[in-house]
mmCIF file of C-alpha atoms in Angstrom:
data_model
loop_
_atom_site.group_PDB
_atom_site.id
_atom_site.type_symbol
_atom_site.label_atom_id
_atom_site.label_comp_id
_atom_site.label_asym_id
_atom_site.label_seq_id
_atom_site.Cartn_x
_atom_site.Cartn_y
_atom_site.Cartn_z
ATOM 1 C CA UNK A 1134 24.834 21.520 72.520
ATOM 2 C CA UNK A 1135 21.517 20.996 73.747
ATOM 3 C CA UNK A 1136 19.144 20.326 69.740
ATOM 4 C CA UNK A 1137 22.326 22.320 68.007
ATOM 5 C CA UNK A 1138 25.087 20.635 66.361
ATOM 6 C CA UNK A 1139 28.123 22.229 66.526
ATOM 7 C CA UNK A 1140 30.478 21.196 63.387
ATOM 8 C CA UNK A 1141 34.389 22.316 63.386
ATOM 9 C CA UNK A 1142 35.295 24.313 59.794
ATOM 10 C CA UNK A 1143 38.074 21.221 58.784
ATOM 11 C CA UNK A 1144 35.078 18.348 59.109
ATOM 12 C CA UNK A 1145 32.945 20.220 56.837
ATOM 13 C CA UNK A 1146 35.860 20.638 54.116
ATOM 14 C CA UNK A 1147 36.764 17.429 54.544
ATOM 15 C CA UNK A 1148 33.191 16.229 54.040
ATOM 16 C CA UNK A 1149 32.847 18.039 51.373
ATOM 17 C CA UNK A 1150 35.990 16.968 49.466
ATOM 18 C CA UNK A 1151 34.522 13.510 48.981
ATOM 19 C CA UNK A 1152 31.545 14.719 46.708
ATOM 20 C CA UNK A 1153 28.481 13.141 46.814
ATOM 21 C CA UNK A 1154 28.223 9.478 44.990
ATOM 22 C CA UNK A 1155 24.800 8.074 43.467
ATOM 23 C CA UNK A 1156 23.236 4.931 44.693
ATOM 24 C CA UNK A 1157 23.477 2.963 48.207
ATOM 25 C CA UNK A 1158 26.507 2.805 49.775
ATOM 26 C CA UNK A 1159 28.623 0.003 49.050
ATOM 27 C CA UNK A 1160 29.225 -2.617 52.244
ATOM 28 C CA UNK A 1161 32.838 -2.895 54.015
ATOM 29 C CA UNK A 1162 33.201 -6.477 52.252
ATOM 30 C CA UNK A 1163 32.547 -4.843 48.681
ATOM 31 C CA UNK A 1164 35.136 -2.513 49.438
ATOM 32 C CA UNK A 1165 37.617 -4.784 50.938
ATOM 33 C CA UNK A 1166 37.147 -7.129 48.145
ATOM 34 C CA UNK A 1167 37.349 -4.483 45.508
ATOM 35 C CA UNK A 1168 40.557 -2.892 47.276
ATOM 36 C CA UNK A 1169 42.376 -5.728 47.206
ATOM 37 C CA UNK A 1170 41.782 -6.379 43.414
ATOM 38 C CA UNK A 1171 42.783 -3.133 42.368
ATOM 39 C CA UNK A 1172 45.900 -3.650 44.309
ATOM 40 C CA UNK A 1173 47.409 -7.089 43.583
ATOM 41 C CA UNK A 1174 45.089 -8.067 40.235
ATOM 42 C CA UNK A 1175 42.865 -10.133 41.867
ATOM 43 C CA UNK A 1176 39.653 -11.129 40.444
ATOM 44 C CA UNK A 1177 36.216 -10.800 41.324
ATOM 45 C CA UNK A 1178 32.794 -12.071 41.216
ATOM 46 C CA UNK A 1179 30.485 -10.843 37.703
ATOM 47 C CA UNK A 1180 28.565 -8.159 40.625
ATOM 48 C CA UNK A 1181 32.314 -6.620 42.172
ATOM 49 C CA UNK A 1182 33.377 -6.602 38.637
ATOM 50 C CA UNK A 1183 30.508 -4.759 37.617
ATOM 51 C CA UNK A 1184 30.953 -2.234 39.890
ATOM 52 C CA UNK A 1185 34.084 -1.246 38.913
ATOM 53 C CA UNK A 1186 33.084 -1.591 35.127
ATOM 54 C CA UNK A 1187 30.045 1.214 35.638
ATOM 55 C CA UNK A 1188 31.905 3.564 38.323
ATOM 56 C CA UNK A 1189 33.913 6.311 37.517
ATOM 57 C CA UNK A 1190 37.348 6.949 38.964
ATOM 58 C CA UNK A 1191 35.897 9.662 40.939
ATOM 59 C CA UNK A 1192 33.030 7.753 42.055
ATOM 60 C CA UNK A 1193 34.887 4.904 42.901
ATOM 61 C CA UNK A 1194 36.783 7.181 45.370
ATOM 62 C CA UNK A 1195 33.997 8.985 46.470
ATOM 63 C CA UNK A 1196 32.123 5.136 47.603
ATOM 64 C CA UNK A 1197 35.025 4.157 49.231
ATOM 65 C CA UNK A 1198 35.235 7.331 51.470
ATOM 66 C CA UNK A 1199 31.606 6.734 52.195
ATOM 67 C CA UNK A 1200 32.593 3.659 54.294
ATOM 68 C CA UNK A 1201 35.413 5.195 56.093
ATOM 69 C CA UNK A 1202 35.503 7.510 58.867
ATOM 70 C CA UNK A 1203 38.628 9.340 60.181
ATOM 71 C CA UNK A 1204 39.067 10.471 63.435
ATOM 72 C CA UNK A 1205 41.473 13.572 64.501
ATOM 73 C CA UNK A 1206 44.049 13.193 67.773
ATOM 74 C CA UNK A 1207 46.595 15.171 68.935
ATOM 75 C CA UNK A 1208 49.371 13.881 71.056
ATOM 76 C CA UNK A 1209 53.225 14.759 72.480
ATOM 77 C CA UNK A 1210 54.070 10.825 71.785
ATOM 78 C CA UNK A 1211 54.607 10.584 67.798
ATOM 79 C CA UNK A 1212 56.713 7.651 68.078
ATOM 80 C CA UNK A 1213 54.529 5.374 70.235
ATOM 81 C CA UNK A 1214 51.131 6.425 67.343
ATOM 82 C CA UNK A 1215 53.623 4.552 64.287
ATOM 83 C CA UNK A 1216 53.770 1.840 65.937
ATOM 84 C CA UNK A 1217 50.366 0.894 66.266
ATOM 85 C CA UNK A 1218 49.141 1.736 62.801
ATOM 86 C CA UNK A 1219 49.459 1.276 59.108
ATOM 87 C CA UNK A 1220 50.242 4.067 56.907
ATOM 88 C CA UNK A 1221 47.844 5.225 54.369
ATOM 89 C CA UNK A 1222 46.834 8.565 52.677
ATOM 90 C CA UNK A 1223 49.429 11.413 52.410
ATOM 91 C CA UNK A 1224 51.763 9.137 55.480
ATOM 92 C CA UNK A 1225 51.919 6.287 52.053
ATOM 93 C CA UNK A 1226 51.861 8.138 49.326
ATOM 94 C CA UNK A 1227 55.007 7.404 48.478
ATOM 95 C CA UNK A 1228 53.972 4.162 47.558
ATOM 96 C CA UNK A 1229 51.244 5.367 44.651
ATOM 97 C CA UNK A 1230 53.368 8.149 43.421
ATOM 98 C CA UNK A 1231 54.542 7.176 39.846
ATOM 99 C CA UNK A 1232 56.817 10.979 39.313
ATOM 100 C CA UNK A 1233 60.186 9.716 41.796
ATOM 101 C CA UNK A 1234 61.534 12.456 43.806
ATOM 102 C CA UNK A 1235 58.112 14.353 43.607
ATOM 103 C CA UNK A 1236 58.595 14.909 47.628
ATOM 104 C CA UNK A 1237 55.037 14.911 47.927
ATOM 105 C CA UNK A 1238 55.577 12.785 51.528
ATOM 106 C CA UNK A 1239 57.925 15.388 53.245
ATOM 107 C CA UNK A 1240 55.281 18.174 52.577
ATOM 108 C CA UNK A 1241 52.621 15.029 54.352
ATOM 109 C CA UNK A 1242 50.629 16.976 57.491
ATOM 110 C CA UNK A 1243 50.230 14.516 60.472
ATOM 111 C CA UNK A 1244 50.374 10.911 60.796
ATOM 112 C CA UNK A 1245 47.585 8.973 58.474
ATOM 113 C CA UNK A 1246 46.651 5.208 59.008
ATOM 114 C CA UNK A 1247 44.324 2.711 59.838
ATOM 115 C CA UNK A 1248 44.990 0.568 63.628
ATOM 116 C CA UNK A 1249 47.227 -2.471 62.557
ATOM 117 C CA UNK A 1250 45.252 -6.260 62.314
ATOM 118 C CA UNK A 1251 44.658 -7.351 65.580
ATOM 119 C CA UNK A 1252 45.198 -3.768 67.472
ATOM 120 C CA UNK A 1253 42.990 -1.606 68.692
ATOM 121 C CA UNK A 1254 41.835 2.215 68.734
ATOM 122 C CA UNK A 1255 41.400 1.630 72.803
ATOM 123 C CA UNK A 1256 45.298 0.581 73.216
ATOM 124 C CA UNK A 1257 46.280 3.218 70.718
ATOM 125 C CA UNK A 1258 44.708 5.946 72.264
ATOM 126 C CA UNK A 1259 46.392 4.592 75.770
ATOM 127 C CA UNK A 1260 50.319 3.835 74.674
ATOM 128 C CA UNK A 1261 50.350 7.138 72.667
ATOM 129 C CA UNK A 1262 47.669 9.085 75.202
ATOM 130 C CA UNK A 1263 45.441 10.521 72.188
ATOM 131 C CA UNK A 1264 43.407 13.261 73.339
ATOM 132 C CA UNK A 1265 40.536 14.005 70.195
ATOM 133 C CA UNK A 1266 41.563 17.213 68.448
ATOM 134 C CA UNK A 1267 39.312 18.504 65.627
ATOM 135 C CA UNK A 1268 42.893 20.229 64.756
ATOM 136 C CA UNK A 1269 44.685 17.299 65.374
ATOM 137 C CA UNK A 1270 47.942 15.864 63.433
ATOM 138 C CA UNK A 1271 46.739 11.851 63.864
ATOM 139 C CA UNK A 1272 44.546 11.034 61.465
ATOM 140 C CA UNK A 1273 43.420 7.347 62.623
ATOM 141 C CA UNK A 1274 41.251 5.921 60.067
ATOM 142 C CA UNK A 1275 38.105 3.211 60.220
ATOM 143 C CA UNK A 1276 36.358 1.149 57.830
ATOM 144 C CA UNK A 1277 32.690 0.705 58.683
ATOM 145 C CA UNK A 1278 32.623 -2.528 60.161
ATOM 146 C CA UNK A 1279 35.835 -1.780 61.785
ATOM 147 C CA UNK A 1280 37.587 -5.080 60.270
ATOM 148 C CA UNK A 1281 41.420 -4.443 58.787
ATOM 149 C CA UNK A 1282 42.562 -7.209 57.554
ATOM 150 C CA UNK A 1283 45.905 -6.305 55.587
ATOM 151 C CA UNK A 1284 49.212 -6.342 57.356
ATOM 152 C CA UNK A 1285 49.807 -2.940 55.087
ATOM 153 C CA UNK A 1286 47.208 -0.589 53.743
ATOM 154 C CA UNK A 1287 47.005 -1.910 49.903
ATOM 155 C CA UNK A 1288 47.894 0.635 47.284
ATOM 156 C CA UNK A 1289 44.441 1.177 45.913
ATOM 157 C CA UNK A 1290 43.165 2.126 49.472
ATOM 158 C CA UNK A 1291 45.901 4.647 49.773
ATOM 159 C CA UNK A 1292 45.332 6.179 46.734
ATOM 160 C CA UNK A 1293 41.429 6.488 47.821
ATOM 161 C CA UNK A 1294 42.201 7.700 51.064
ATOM 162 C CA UNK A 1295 44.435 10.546 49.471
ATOM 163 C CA UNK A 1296 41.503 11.541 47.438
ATOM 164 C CA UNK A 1297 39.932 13.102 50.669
ATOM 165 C CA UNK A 1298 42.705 15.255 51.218
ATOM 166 C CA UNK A 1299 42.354 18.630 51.023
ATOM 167 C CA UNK A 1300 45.469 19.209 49.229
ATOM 168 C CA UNK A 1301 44.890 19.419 45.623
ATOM 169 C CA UNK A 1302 48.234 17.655 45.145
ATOM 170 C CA UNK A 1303 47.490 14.835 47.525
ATOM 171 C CA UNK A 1304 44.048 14.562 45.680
ATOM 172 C CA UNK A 1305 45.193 14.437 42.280
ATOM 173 C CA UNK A 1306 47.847 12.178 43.196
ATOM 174 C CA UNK A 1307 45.274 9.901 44.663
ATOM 175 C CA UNK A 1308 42.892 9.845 42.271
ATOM 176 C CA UNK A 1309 45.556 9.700 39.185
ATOM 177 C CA UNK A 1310 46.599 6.349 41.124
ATOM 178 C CA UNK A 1311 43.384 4.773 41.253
ATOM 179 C CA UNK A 1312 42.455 5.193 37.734
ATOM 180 C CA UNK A 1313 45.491 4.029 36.786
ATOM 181 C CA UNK A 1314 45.107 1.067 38.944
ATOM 182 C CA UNK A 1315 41.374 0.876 37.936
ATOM 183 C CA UNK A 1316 42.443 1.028 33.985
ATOM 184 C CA UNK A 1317 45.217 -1.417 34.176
ATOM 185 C CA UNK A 1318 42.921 -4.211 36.365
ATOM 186 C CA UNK A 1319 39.978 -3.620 33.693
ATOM 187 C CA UNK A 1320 42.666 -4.401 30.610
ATOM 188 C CA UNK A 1321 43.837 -7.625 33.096
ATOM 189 C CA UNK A 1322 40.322 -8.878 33.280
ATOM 190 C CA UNK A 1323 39.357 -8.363 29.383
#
C-alpha cells in the first residue's frame, strides 16, 4: 500500500522455512536436470555432478526452493483443481515415505502440485474459479521459468518441495528422502 509492503504471517514462515543457501541461485535447467537424476539414476555432466557432490542435503533443498514459487488459492471446486495438476509436496508424499502406514498423507493440508505439461495456471484458475487466498488450501506451485516437463512430479522434487513445509513431519520426511536419494545416486555414480 502506497511505499509499504504488506506481507501475510504464513509467507514469512514459509520463507523462512527454506533457510538461506550460499552462492547464486541455481537456473530452472540445473534443477530440472538434477531432479530428474536424483529420481530415476540418471547421469549428469562433471558441473551437475559437482553440484550435488559439494551441496549438502539441506542445501540442496534449500536451492531448489529458491527457484520455485508457490502460490495460495482457495476455491468451493476441489475436484475440478486435481485434475489440472500434478501432485507434489505433502499431496505426494506418499510416494517418498519409506515407514508404510505412517499416514503422513491423510494428516496432508490442501491440495499441493505443479499445473500438468501442457496446462496452464490461466485455465486452472478458470475450470476450478481460484480466487488468491494468502490462507488458501491450493497450493499451485511454479518453477522459475515456468517449464514442467514431467507427466508426474519426480520423487526427488517431492521430497524438496516437502522440505518447505511447515510441518516438522512433512520436513523431515522430505529432507530424509532426498538424502537418501542424494546418497544412493552418489554410490551409483562412484
Amino acid at each position: 500500500m502506497g511505499r509499504t509492503w504488506l506481507v501475510d504471517e504464513t509467507s514469512v514462515a514459509a520463507r523462512a522455512s527454506l533457510g538461506v543457501s550460499a552462492g547464486r541461485p541455481w537456473t530452472a535447467a540445473t534443477i530440472r536436470r538434477i531432479m530428474g537424476a536424483l529420481s530415476d539414476g540418471g547421469r549428469l555432466g562433471t558441473r551437475d555432478t559437482g553440484l550435488i557432490m559439494r551441496t549438502s542435503t539441506d542445501e540442496l533443498a534449500a536451492k531448489i526452493g529458491q527457484a520455485i514459487t508457490v502460490r495460495r488459492y482457495s476455491t468451493k471446486w476441489m475436484e475440478r483443481v486435481a485434475e489440472h495438476l500434478t501432485l507434489t509436496g505433502e499431496s505426494a508424499i506418499d510416494r517418498i515415505t519409506t515407514e508404510p502406514g505412517r499416514q503422513l498423507h491423510a494428516g496432508a493440508r490442501g491440495l499441493h502440485g505443479y499445473v500438468r505439461s501442457g496446462g496452464s495456471l490461466r485455465a486452472l484458475t478458470s475450470a476450478a474459479r481460484l480466487v488468491e487466498d494468502s490462507t488458501g488450501d491450493v497450493f499451485v506451485y511454479r518453477i522459475r521459468d515456468d517449464a514442467f516437463p514431467w507427466q508426474e512430479t519426480p520423487v526427488a522434487l517431492v521430497a524438496a518441495d516437502c522440505f518447505r513445509s511447515t510441518s516438522t513431519r512433512v520436513r523431515s520426511v522430505g529432507i530424509d528422502a532426498l538424502g537418501q536419494m542424494r546418497a544412493q545416486w552418489l554410490t551409483n555414480i562412484a
